[in-house]
Short mmCIF file of C-alpha atoms in Angstrom, two decimals:
data_model
loop_
_atom_site.label_atom_id
_atom_site.label_comp_id
_atom_site.label_asym_id
_atom_site.label_seq_id
_atom_site.Cartn_x
_atom_site.Cartn_y
_atom_site.Cartn_z
CA MET A 249 0.05 0.19 -0.14
CA ILE A 250 2.75 2.23 0.82
CA PRO A 251 4.57 2.33 -2.21
CA VAL A 252 1.88 2.71 -4.65
CA LEU A 253 0.80 5.78 -2.72
CA SER A 254 4.13 7.22 -2.95
CA TYR A 255 4.22 6.96 -6.54
CA ARG A 256 0.98 8.44 -6.67
CA LEU A 257 2.01 11.40 -4.18
CA MET A 258 5.50 11.76 -6.87
CA GLN A 259 3.07 11.76 -9.82
CA ALA A 260 0.88 14.39 -8.09
CA ALA A 261 3.91 16.62 -7.68
CA LEU A 262 5.39 16.24 -11.01
CA VAL A 263 2.12 16.64 -12.94
CA ALA A 264 1.44 20.03 -10.93
CA LEU A 265 4.60 21.02 -11.97
CA MET A 266 4.49 20.13 -15.84
CA VAL A 267 1.13 22.01 -15.93
CA GLY A 268 1.89 25.14 -14.38
CA VAL A 269 4.93 25.49 -16.71
CA LEU A 270 3.20 24.21 -19.87
CA THR A 271 0.19 25.90 -19.67
CA TYR A 272 2.09 29.07 -18.92
CA ILE A 273 4.14 28.93 -21.97
CA LEU A 274 1.49 27.80 -23.91
CA THR A 275 -0.66 30.70 -22.92
CA HIS A 276 1.40 33.41 -23.62
CA ALA A 277 2.26 31.32 -26.65
CA LEU A 278 -0.99 32.33 -28.07
CA PRO A 279 -1.32 35.01 -30.55
CA GLY A 280 -2.85 38.54 -29.76
CA ASP A 281 -2.65 40.95 -27.20
CA MET A 282 -3.25 39.30 -23.92
CA ALA A 283 -4.03 42.88 -21.96
CA PHE A 284 -6.64 43.16 -24.63
CA ARG A 285 -8.23 39.57 -24.07
CA ILE A 286 -8.44 40.00 -20.42
CA ALA A 287 -10.10 43.98 -20.77
CA ALA A 288 -12.39 42.66 -23.14
CA GLY A 289 -13.42 39.30 -20.44
CA ARG A 290 -14.12 41.93 -17.52
CA TYR A 291 -15.62 45.01 -19.62
CA GLY A 292 -16.70 43.43 -22.98
CA TYR A 293 -15.46 43.73 -26.47
CA ASP A 294 -17.59 46.92 -27.33
CA TYR A 295 -15.66 48.98 -24.46
CA VAL A 296 -12.43 48.06 -24.69
CA ASN A 297 -9.73 50.34 -26.28
CA ALA A 298 -5.76 50.85 -25.97
CA ALA A 299 -6.38 52.66 -22.76
CA ALA A 300 -8.35 49.92 -20.79
CA ALA A 301 -5.93 47.50 -21.79
CA ALA A 302 -2.74 49.48 -20.77
CA ALA A 303 -4.54 50.00 -17.60
CA VAL A 304 -4.77 45.86 -17.10
CA ARG A 305 -1.36 45.52 -18.27
CA ALA A 306 0.01 47.94 -15.27
CA GLU A 307 -2.15 46.60 -12.60
CA LEU A 308 -1.76 42.75 -13.25
CA GLY A 309 2.27 42.94 -14.11
CA LEU A 310 1.89 41.30 -17.98
CA ASP A 311 5.46 43.14 -18.66
CA LEU A 312 7.07 41.13 -16.17
CA PRO A 313 9.92 38.41 -17.55
CA ALA A 314 8.50 35.19 -17.83
CA TRP A 315 10.85 33.44 -15.63
CA GLN A 316 9.67 35.85 -12.90
CA ALA A 317 5.69 35.41 -13.55
CA LEU A 318 5.92 31.59 -13.29
CA GLY A 319 8.11 31.74 -10.29
CA ARG A 320 5.56 33.42 -8.52
CA TRP A 321 2.82 30.90 -9.63
CA LEU A 322 5.06 27.99 -8.63
CA TRP A 323 6.02 29.58 -4.81
CA ASP A 324 2.29 30.78 -4.37
CA LEU A 325 1.28 26.66 -5.37
CA LEU A 326 3.77 25.82 -2.97
CA ARG A 327 1.37 27.40 -0.15
CA LEU A 328 -1.71 26.07 -1.71
CA ASP A 329 -2.44 29.55 -2.90
CA LEU A 330 -3.77 29.05 -6.88
CA GLY A 331 -4.09 32.93 -6.94
CA HIS A 332 -6.64 35.58 -7.85
CA SER A 333 -8.86 35.38 -11.73
CA LEU A 334 -7.28 38.45 -14.17
CA VAL A 335 -11.32 38.63 -15.12
CA SER A 336 -12.93 38.65 -12.25
CA GLY A 337 -10.89 39.03 -9.41
CA GLU A 338 -12.10 36.29 -7.25
CA ALA A 339 -9.93 33.78 -5.66
CA VAL A 340 -9.00 30.99 -8.38
CA VAL A 341 -10.12 27.71 -5.48
CA ASP A 342 -13.57 29.74 -4.29
CA GLU A 343 -14.21 29.38 -8.05
CA LEU A 344 -13.17 25.99 -9.19
CA ARG A 345 -14.96 24.94 -5.56
CA HIS A 346 -18.00 26.07 -7.24
CA GLN A 347 -17.64 24.21 -10.21
CA LEU A 348 -16.10 20.91 -9.18
CA GLY A 349 -19.53 20.10 -7.77
CA HIS A 350 -20.69 20.32 -10.90
CA SER A 351 -18.09 18.36 -13.01
CA PHE A 352 -18.24 15.81 -10.21
CA ARG A 353 -21.84 15.23 -10.19
CA LEU A 354 -21.39 14.87 -14.40
CA ALA A 355 -18.52 12.45 -14.07
CA ALA A 356 -20.19 10.00 -11.74
CA ALA A 357 -23.33 10.00 -13.32
CA ALA A 358 -21.32 8.88 -16.68
CA VAL A 359 -18.77 6.24 -14.71
CA GLY A 360 -22.16 4.61 -12.96
CA LEU A 361 -24.11 4.42 -16.75
CA SER A 362 -20.67 3.42 -18.10
CA LEU A 363 -20.61 0.61 -15.35
CA LEU A 364 -24.85 -0.36 -15.87
CA LEU A 365 -23.89 -0.64 -19.49
CA GLY A 366 -20.58 -1.73 -20.56
CA PRO A 367 -20.25 -5.36 -18.06
CA PRO A 368 -23.26 -6.67 -17.59
CA LEU A 369 -23.12 -7.11 -21.62
CA GLY A 370 -19.73 -7.89 -21.89
CA ILE A 371 -20.61 -10.30 -19.38
CA LEU A 372 -23.16 -12.00 -21.16
CA ALA A 373 -21.09 -11.77 -24.36
CA GLY A 374 -18.16 -13.65 -22.56
CA LEU A 375 -21.04 -16.80 -21.98
CA ARG A 376 -21.37 -16.95 -25.12
CA PRO A 377 -17.93 -15.62 -27.56
CA GLY A 378 -18.90 -16.07 -30.85
CA GLY A 379 -22.82 -15.71 -30.48
CA ARG A 380 -24.72 -12.72 -31.76
CA LEU A 381 -24.79 -10.44 -29.33
CA ASP A 382 -21.37 -10.78 -28.68
CA ARG A 383 -20.97 -9.76 -32.54
CA LEU A 384 -23.34 -7.00 -32.17
CA THR A 385 -21.38 -5.77 -28.75
CA LEU A 386 -18.04 -5.56 -30.48
CA LEU A 387 -19.67 -3.27 -33.61
CA LEU A 388 -21.06 -1.25 -31.36
CA ALA A 389 -18.25 -1.05 -29.62
CA MET A 390 -16.22 0.10 -32.43
CA VAL A 391 -18.40 2.71 -33.72
CA LEU A 392 -18.84 4.35 -30.39
CA ARG A 393 -14.82 4.02 -30.01
CA ALA A 394 -14.25 5.72 -33.31
CA LEU A 395 -16.89 8.38 -32.84
CA PRO A 396 -15.42 11.76 -31.08
CA GLN A 397 -17.64 13.19 -28.56
CA PHE A 398 -19.43 15.97 -29.70
CA VAL A 399 -20.15 14.08 -32.61
CA ILE A 400 -21.94 11.18 -29.97
CA GLY A 401 -23.13 14.49 -28.41
CA ILE A 402 -24.94 15.87 -31.21
CA LEU A 403 -26.79 12.26 -32.42
CA LEU A 404 -27.92 12.34 -28.60
CA VAL A 405 -29.63 15.83 -28.72
CA MET A 406 -31.09 15.30 -32.86
CA LEU A 407 -32.51 12.01 -31.07
CA LEU A 408 -33.44 12.73 -27.45
CA ALA A 409 -33.78 16.21 -27.78
CA VAL A 410 -35.22 17.71 -30.73
CA GLN A 411 -36.81 14.48 -32.58
CA LEU A 412 -38.42 13.29 -29.24
CA GLY A 413 -37.94 15.80 -26.92
CA TRP A 414 -37.68 13.47 -24.02
CA LEU A 415 -34.40 15.40 -22.76
CA PRO A 416 -33.82 19.32 -22.21
CA ALA A 417 -30.97 19.50 -24.94
CA ALA A 418 -28.23 21.56 -22.61
CA GLY A 419 -28.20 23.71 -18.98
CA HIS A 420 -28.24 22.40 -16.01
CA GLY A 421 -30.41 22.31 -12.82
CA SER A 422 -31.97 18.86 -12.69
CA ALA A 423 -31.95 15.33 -13.15
CA ALA A 424 -33.41 15.50 -16.96
CA HIS A 425 -30.58 17.98 -17.25
CA THR A 426 -27.94 15.39 -16.55
CA LEU A 427 -28.28 12.51 -17.98
CA LEU A 428 -27.80 13.92 -21.80
CA PRO A 429 -24.51 15.05 -21.42
CA ALA A 430 -24.16 12.14 -18.88
CA LEU A 431 -25.05 9.35 -21.90
CA THR A 432 -22.62 11.36 -24.01
CA LEU A 433 -19.52 10.47 -22.12
CA ALA A 434 -20.74 6.93 -20.76
CA LEU A 435 -21.41 5.48 -24.07
CA GLY A 436 -17.35 5.69 -24.75
CA LEU A 437 -16.63 3.97 -21.48
CA ALA A 438 -19.03 1.63 -21.91
CA ALA A 439 -17.87 0.76 -24.90
CA VAL A 440 -14.17 -0.25 -23.38
CA ALA A 441 -15.50 -1.77 -20.16
CA CYS A 442 -17.82 -4.15 -22.41
CA ARG A 443 -14.74 -5.58 -24.17
CA VAL A 444 -12.46 -6.01 -21.49
CA SER A 445 -15.58 -8.08 -19.52
CA ARG A 446 -15.76 -9.54 -22.22
CA ASN A 447 -12.61 -11.15 -22.71
CA ALA A 448 -12.46 -11.24 -19.29
CA MET A 449 -15.44 -13.53 -18.71
CA GLN A 450 -14.21 -15.88 -21.68
CA GLY A 451 -11.01 -16.60 -20.00
CA VAL A 452 -12.69 -17.18 -16.48
CA ALA A 453 -15.53 -19.36 -17.50
CA GLY A 454 -12.40 -21.53 -19.82
CA SER A 455 -10.49 -21.93 -16.48
CA ALA A 456 -10.30 -25.16 -14.50
CA TYR A 457 -11.42 -23.21 -10.91
CA TYR A 458 -14.69 -22.45 -12.43
CA ALA A 459 -15.05 -25.93 -13.79
CA PHE A 460 -14.33 -27.35 -10.76
CA GLY A 461 -17.56 -25.08 -9.17
CA ARG A 462 -19.29 -26.14 -12.19
CA THR A 463 -18.54 -30.19 -10.96
CA LYS A 464 -19.97 -28.90 -7.36
CA GLY A 465 -23.00 -28.87 -8.11
CA LEU A 466 -23.03 -25.09 -7.95
CA SER A 467 -25.89 -23.50 -10.63
CA GLU A 468 -24.44 -21.14 -13.11
CA GLY A 469 -25.38 -17.72 -10.84
CA ARG A 470 -22.93 -19.20 -8.14
CA VAL A 471 -20.44 -20.55 -10.10
CA PHE A 472 -20.34 -16.31 -11.43
CA LEU A 473 -20.79 -14.60 -8.28
CA ARG A 474 -18.11 -17.34 -6.13
CA HIS A 475 -15.43 -17.55 -8.86
CA GLY A 476 -16.13 -15.31 -11.14
CA LEU A 477 -17.03 -11.52 -10.03
CA ARG A 478 -13.92 -10.66 -8.87
CA ASN A 479 -11.24 -11.96 -11.02
CA VAL A 480 -13.38 -10.28 -14.12
CA ALA A 481 -13.99 -6.73 -11.58
CA VAL A 482 -9.80 -6.50 -11.56
CA PRO A 483 -8.99 -6.11 -15.18
CA VAL A 484 -12.41 -4.32 -15.60
CA LEU A 485 -11.50 -1.43 -13.19
CA ALA A 486 -7.89 -1.28 -14.14
CA HIS A 487 -8.85 -0.32 -17.36
CA GLN A 488 -11.09 1.66 -16.19
CA ALA A 489 -8.68 3.70 -15.15
CA ILE A 490 -6.66 4.18 -18.30
CA GLN A 491 -10.02 5.23 -19.89
CA LEU A 492 -10.17 8.03 -17.20
CA VAL A 493 -8.01 10.14 -19.59
CA TYR A 494 -11.26 10.18 -22.07
CA LEU A 495 -13.23 10.96 -18.82
CA ILE A 496 -11.66 13.87 -18.01
CA GLU A 497 -10.57 15.43 -21.91
CA GLY A 498 -14.54 14.58 -22.45
CA VAL A 499 -15.29 16.30 -19.32
CA VAL A 500 -14.10 19.52 -21.42
CA VAL A 501 -15.67 18.54 -24.76
CA VAL A 502 -18.76 17.59 -23.76
CA GLU A 503 -19.34 20.71 -20.41
CA THR A 504 -18.87 22.75 -23.57
CA LEU A 505 -21.14 21.22 -25.72
CA PHE A 506 -24.26 21.29 -23.39
CA ALA A 507 -23.41 24.48 -21.30
CA TRP A 508 -22.77 22.66 -18.29
CA PRO A 509 -21.48 24.98 -15.57
CA GLY A 510 -18.05 22.57 -14.52
CA ILE A 511 -14.82 22.83 -14.88
CA GLY A 512 -14.14 22.31 -18.51
CA HIS A 513 -16.44 24.43 -19.41
CA ALA A 514 -14.70 27.24 -16.86
CA LEU A 515 -11.58 26.29 -18.45
CA VAL A 516 -12.85 27.23 -22.03
CA HIS A 517 -13.82 30.56 -21.32
CA ALA A 518 -10.34 30.97 -19.44
CA ILE A 519 -8.34 30.04 -22.60
CA VAL A 520 -10.67 32.98 -24.58
CA ALA A 521 -10.11 35.34 -22.22
CA ARG A 522 -6.20 34.75 -21.41
CA ASP A 523 -6.75 33.89 -17.26
CA VAL A 524 -3.71 32.53 -16.97
CA PRO A 525 -4.55 32.17 -12.98
CA MET A 526 -7.82 30.36 -14.02
CA ILE A 527 -6.36 28.52 -16.87
CA GLN A 528 -3.36 26.88 -14.54
CA GLY A 529 -5.77 25.98 -11.74
CA THR A 530 -7.99 24.55 -14.05
CA ALA A 531 -5.55 22.13 -15.61
CA LEU A 532 -3.83 21.17 -12.43
CA VAL A 533 -6.87 19.70 -10.89
CA LEU A 534 -8.21 18.22 -13.87
CA GLY A 535 -4.41 17.19 -13.92
CA LEU A 536 -4.41 16.07 -10.01
CA MET A 537 -7.83 14.52 -10.74
CA PHE A 538 -6.69 12.00 -12.95
CA VAL A 539 -3.80 10.95 -10.46
CA LEU A 540 -6.22 10.44 -7.40
CA LEU A 541 -8.54 8.65 -9.23
CA ASN A 542 -5.64 6.56 -10.72
CA ALA A 543 -4.68 5.90 -6.54
CA LEU A 544 -8.24 4.79 -6.12
CA VAL A 545 -8.58 2.20 -9.01
CA ASP A 546 -5.00 0.50 -7.63
CA LEU A 547 -6.50 0.78 -4.07
CA LEU A 548 -9.87 -1.17 -4.70
CA CYS A 549 -8.10 -3.50 -7.10
CA HIS A 550 -5.30 -4.20 -4.40
CA ARG A 551 -8.68 -5.10 -1.97
CA ILE A 552 -10.58 -7.15 -4.42
CA ASP A 553 -7.34 -9.54 -5.54
CA PRO A 554 -6.13 -11.16 -2.47
CA ARG A 555 -2.65 -12.03 -4.39
CA ARG A 556 -2.13 -8.30 -4.30
CA ARG A 557 -2.07 -7.94 -0.89
CA GLU A 558 0.77 -10.67 -0.18
CA THR A 559 3.04 -8.56 -2.59
#
């Protein structure tokens, strides 16, 4: 347990350093006047002129050398201070705290839906490899993984919101608003979980210990619960950790598409406004979320698989 947590802690520190440096460099490499963009974010494009941009530049110290500005941010990060938004003036931590709740709600709904859809279909397909369900799930998984998330989202909006009128097309505030963006994220995750659980179930069903469970006179359901479920769950959970990249990057696309007020939506607006502290803060939180979720998956696999507790 300690080596796993130590490795994840080192990974989190490296992520924080790389995110801070890369976001700062990439933001300053964008074309255009940063002071003008920040002033436009504050006052609106119709009310921005050269004088307003100059005032913002002087107020925020945008003429400071790049190494000095980056050094300040890293020093503040060591003190757990992410600074203040250049546009709103609010503390980045306060804004992220509000947005993270919406993003966690969306991510939790997406993961829950993917686990309800993918593994059960994969297990059924793995029990009868080569059957109709196996071939159908393979086709669906290939299609869903090939389509970009914004395409899946647009297709779902056209079908469920425009044509059928079952769900709202965008916004937030109720469970109905959550379902469509969560389903957009869940379908890609479920496609992979389905094939991984199918392959795991096929291997478990062909093993000697699974056959021995049948010879003892246990029913198929008892054999699966006693000898199959844990062995299928470990590879599925381990592979889901890899797919968390798909989830985290998908949050940015899906929140923007559905006007969901989460951290991904805030990141897009911060990039447009050149709000460097907000960009660094949101990118840092997204990176650390990936490390944290991977650590939780490692601990869960360690708990499920007794062989890992012996090493």
